[in-house]
Coordinates of C-alpha atoms in Angstrom, one line a residue:
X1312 CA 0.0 0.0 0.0
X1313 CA 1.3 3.5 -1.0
X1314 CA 1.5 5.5 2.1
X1315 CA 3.0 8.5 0.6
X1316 CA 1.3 12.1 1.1
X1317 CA 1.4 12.4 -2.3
X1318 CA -0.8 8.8 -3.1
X1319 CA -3.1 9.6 -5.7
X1320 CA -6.8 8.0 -6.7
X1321 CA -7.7 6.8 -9.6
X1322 CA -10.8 7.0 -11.6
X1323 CA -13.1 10.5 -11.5
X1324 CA -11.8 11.3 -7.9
X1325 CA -7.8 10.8 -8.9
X1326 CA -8.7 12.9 -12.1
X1327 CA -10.8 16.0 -9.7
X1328 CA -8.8 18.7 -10.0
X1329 CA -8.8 20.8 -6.7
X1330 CA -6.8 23.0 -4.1
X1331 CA -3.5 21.6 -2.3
X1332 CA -5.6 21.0 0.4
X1333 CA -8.0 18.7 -1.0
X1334 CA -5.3 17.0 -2.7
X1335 CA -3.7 16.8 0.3
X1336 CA -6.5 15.5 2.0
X1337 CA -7.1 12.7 -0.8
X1338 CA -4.0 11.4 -0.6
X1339 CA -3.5 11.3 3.9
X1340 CA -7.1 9.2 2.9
X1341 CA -6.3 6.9 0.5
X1342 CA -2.4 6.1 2.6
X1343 CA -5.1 5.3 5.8
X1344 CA -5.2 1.7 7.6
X1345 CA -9.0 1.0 7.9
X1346 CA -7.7 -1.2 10.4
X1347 CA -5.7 1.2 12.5
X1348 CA -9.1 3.1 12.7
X1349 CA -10.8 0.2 14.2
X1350 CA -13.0 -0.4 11.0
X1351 CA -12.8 -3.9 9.2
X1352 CA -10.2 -4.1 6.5
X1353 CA -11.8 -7.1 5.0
X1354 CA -14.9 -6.9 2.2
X1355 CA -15.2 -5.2 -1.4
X1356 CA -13.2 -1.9 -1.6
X1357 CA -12.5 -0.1 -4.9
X1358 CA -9.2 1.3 -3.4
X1359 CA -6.8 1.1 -0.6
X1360 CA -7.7 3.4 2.2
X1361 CA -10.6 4.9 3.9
X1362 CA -13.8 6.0 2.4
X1363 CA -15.1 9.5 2.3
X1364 CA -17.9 8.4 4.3
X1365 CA -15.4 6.5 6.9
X1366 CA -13.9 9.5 7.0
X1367 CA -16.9 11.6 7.7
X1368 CA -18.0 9.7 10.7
X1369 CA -14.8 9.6 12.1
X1370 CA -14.3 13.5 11.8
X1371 CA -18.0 14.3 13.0
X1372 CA -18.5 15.9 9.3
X1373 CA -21.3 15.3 6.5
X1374 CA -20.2 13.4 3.4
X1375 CA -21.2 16.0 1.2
X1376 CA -18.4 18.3 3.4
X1377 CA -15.3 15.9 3.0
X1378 CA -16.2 15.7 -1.0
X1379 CA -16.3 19.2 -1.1
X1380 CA -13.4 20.2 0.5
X1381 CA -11.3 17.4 -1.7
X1382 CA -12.6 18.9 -5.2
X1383 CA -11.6 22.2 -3.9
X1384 CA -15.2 24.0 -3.2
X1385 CA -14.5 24.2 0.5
X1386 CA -11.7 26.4 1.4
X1387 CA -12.2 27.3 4.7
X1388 CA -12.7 24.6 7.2
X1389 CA -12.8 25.9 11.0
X1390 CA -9.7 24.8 13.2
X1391 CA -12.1 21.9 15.0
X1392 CA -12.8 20.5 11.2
X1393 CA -9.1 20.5 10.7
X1394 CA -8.4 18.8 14.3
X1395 CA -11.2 16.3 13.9
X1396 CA -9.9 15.1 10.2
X1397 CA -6.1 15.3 11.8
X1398 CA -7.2 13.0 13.9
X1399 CA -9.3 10.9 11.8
X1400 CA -6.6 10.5 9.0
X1401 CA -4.1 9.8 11.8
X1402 CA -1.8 12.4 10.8
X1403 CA 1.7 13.0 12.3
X1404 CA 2.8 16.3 13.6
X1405 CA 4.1 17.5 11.2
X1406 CA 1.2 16.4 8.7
X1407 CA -0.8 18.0 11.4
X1408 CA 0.9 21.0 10.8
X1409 CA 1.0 20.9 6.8
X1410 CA -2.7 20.5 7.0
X1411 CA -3.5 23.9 9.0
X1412 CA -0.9 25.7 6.7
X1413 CA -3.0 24.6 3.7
X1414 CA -6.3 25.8 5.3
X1415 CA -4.8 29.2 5.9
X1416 CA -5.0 28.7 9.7
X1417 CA -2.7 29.4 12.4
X1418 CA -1.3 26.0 13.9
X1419 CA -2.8 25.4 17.3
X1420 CA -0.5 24.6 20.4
X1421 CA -0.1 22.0 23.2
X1422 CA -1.1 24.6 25.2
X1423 CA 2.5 23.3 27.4
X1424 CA 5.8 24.9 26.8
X1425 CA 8.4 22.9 25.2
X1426 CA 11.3 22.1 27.5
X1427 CA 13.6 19.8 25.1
X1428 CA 16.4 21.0 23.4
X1429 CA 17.0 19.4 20.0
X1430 CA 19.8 17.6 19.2
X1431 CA 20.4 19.9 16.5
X1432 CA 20.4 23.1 19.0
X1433 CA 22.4 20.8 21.9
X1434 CA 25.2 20.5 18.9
X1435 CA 25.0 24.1 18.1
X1436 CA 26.4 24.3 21.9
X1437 CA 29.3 22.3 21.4
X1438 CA 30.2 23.4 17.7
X1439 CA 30.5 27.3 19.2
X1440 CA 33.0 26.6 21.7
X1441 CA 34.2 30.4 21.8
X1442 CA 30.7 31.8 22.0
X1443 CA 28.5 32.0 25.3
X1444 CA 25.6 30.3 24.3
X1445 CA 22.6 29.3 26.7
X1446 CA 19.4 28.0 25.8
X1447 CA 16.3 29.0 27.6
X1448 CA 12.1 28.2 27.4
X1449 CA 9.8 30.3 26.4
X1450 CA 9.9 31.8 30.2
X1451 CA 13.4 32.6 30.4
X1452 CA 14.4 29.5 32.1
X1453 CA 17.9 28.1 31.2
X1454 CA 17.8 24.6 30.2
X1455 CA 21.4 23.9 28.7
X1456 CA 24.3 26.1 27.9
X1457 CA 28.3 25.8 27.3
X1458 CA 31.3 25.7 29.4
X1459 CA 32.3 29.2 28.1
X1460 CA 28.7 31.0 28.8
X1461 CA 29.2 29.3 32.8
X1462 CA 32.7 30.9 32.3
X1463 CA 31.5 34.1 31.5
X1464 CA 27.4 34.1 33.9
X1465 CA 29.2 31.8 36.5
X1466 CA 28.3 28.4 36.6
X1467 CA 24.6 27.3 37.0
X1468 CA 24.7 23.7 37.5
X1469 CA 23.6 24.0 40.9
X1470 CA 20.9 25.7 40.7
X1471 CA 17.2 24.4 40.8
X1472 CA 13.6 25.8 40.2
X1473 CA 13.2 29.1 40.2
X1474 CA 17.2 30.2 40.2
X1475 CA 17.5 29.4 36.6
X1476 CA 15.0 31.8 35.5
X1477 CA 16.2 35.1 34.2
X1478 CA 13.2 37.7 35.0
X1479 CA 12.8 35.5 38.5
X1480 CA 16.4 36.5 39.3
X1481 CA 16.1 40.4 37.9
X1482 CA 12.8 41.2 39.8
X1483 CA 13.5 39.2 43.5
X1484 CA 17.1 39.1 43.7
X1485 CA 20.2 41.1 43.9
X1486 CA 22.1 42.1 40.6
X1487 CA 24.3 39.4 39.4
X1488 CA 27.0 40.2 37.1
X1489 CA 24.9 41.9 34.2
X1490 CA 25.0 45.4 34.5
X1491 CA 22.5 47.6 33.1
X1492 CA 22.2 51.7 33.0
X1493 CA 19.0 52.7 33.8
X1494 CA 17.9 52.9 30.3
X1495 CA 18.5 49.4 29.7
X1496 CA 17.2 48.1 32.4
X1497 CA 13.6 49.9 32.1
X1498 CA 14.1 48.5 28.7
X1499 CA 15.2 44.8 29.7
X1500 CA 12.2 44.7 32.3
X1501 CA 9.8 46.0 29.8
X1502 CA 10.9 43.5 27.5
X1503 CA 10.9 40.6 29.8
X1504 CA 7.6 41.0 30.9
X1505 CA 6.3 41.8 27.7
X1506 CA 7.8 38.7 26.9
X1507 CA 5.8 36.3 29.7
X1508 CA 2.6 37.7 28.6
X1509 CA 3.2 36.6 25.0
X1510 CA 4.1 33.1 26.8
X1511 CA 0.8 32.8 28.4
X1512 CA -0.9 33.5 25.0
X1513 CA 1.1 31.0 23.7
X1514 CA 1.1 28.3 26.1
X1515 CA -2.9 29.0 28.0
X1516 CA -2.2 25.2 29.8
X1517 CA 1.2 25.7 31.2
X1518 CA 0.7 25.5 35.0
X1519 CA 4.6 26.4 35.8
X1520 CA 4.4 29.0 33.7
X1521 CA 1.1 30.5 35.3
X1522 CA 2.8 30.1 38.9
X1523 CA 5.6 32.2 38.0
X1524 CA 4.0 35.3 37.0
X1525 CA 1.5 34.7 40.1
X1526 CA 4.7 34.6 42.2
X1527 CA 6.3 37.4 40.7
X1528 CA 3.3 39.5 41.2
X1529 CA 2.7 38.9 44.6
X1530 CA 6.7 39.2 45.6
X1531 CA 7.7 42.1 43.1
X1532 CA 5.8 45.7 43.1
X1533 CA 7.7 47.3 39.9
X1534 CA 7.0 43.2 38.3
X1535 CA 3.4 43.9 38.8
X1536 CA 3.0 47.6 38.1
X1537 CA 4.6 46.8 34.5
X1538 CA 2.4 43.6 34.1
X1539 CA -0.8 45.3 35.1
X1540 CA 0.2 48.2 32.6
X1541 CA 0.8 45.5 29.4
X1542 CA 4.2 46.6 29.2
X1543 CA 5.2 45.8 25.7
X1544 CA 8.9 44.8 24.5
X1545 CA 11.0 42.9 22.4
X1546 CA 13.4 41.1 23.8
X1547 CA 16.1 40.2 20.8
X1548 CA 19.2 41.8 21.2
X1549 CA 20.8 44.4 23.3
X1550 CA 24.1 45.8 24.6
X1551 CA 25.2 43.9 27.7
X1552 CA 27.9 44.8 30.5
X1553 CA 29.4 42.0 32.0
X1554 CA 31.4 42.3 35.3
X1555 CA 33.4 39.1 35.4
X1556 CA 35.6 38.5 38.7
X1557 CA 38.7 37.6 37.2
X1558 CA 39.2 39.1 34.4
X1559 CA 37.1 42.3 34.6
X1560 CA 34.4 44.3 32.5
X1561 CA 33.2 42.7 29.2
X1562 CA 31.0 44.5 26.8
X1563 CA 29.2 42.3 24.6
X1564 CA 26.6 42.4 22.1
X1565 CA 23.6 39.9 23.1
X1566 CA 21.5 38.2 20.5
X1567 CA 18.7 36.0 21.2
X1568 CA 17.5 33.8 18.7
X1569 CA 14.5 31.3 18.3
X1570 CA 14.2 27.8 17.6
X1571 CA 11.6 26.1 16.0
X1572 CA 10.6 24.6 19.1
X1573 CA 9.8 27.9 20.6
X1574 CA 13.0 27.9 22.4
X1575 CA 15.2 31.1 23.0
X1576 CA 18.8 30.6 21.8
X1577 CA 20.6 33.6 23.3
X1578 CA 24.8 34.3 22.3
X1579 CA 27.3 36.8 23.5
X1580 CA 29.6 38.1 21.2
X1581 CA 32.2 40.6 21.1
X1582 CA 34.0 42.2 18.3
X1583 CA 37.2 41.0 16.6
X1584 CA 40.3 42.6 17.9
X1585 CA 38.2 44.3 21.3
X1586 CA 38.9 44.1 24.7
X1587 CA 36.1 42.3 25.4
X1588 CA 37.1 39.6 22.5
X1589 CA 40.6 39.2 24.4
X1590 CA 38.7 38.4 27.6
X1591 CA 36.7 36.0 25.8
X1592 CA 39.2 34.4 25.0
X1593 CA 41.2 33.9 28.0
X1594 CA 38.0 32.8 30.0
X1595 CA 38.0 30.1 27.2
X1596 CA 41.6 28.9 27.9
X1597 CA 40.8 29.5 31.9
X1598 CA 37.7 27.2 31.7
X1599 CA 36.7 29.1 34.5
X1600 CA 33.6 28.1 37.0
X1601 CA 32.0 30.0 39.3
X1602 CA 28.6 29.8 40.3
X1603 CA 26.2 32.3 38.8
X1604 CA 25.5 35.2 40.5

């Protein structure tokens, strides 16, 4: 049996021309195991697959509307539609995925925050060995980093909970060894906050997440002023001064990048021939640890 996307019907159905998503929609249909859902496999059937009316029950959807939207006449399905036939068709993720992009519609999430770094992203930490890089959730909670970003932040192995997380640190604790002027630090606050709202819009079912800002409000008066005033911000890249204990004052540009898990991938770098790039480098050849603070 072709299970291939791309399978194709024969007869007037195969020969139906229509929109990408019908024909994507044909083909997830005719790559489906009958048996896999729970309908008998056995007894007459013109083609491999499921039938539109199979599929039609499964989905909660009329006949008439899974013909239609395979020859093309109905464009715009409603996100339940598209979840219901997702899950009748058995599609994978990324199918999943595929199929709201086809519909025009913005791809529903878990509702969770991802907390997995991928192995491409874990590699992307070794392969930069002269670059601080740490990887944080959509919260601003560090998940993995490199030896020289704990060279540079101190090193945050042994910290739990709460201590990993950036804006938890900044609102309830005293300065650690980013320094901000007070331009960037109404700036970096703005931005952070900013930042945890879009999270929550993002991510409605992530308890942890919910219980941090609930925290923050109730412990820190300039945290809740700027969440009860939607502070708006972009956190993406800024200017930061880093006061190392050994060797000194490092001026570095910060970049935060995202992943296509929704994680934040966030790298210091300094310009070739600088001060700062020197200092880089001899905290790379130190291998210095010290614990983040």
């Amino acid at each position: 049996m072709d299970r291939s996307v791309g399978a194709r019907r024969g007869g007037a159905a195969g020969r139906t021309s229509g929109s990408d998503l019908g024909r994507a929609l044909r083909g997830w249909r005719d790559r489906a195991d009958p048996a896999d859902a729970g309908l008998p496999a056995g007894g007459p059937r013109r083609a491999a697959g499921l039938r539109r009316e199979e599929v039609a029950s499964l989905a909660g959807v009329s006949v008439d509307y899974v013909v239609r939207l395979e020859q093309g006449r109905a464009t715009s399905p409603s996100e339940q539609v598209l979840t219901t036939l997702g899950r009748a068709l058995r599609l994978s993720d990324q199918e999943r995925r595929h199929l709201f992009l086809l519909a025009g519609r913005a791809v529903p999430d878990t509702g969770r925050m991802p907390s997995q770094v991928s192995p491409g992203v874990a590699r992307l930490l070794e392969q930069l060995p002269a670059t601080p890089v740490g990887v944080f959730d959509a919260a601003w909670t560090l998940l993995e980093w490199n030896p020289l970003f704990a060279a540079l932040m101190g090193d945050p192995s042994g910290l739990r909970g709460r201590e990993r997380n950036v804006v938890w640190r900044h609102f309830t604790q005293p300065p650690g060894r980013v320094r901000h002027s007070e331009e960037q630090r109404v700036r970096f606050e703005a931005a952070a906050v900013s930042d945890l709202r879009a999270a929550t819009a993002r991510y409605p079912a992530d308890a942890g997440l919910r219980s941090l800002i609930t925290e923050l409000h109730g412990v820190s008066r300039p945290f809740a002023r700027l969440w009860d005033a939607h502070a708006v911000g972009a956190h993406t890249r800024a200017t930061k001064t880093v006061e190392h204990p050994e060797v000194g004052p490092l001026v570095l540009d910060c970049d935060v990048l995202s992943s296509a898990e929704g994680l934040r991938v966030v790298l210091y770098t300094a310009a070739r021939g600088s001060q700062a790039a020197e200092r880089l480098a001899l905290l790379e050849v130190l291998g210095t640890q010290r614990v983040w603070s």
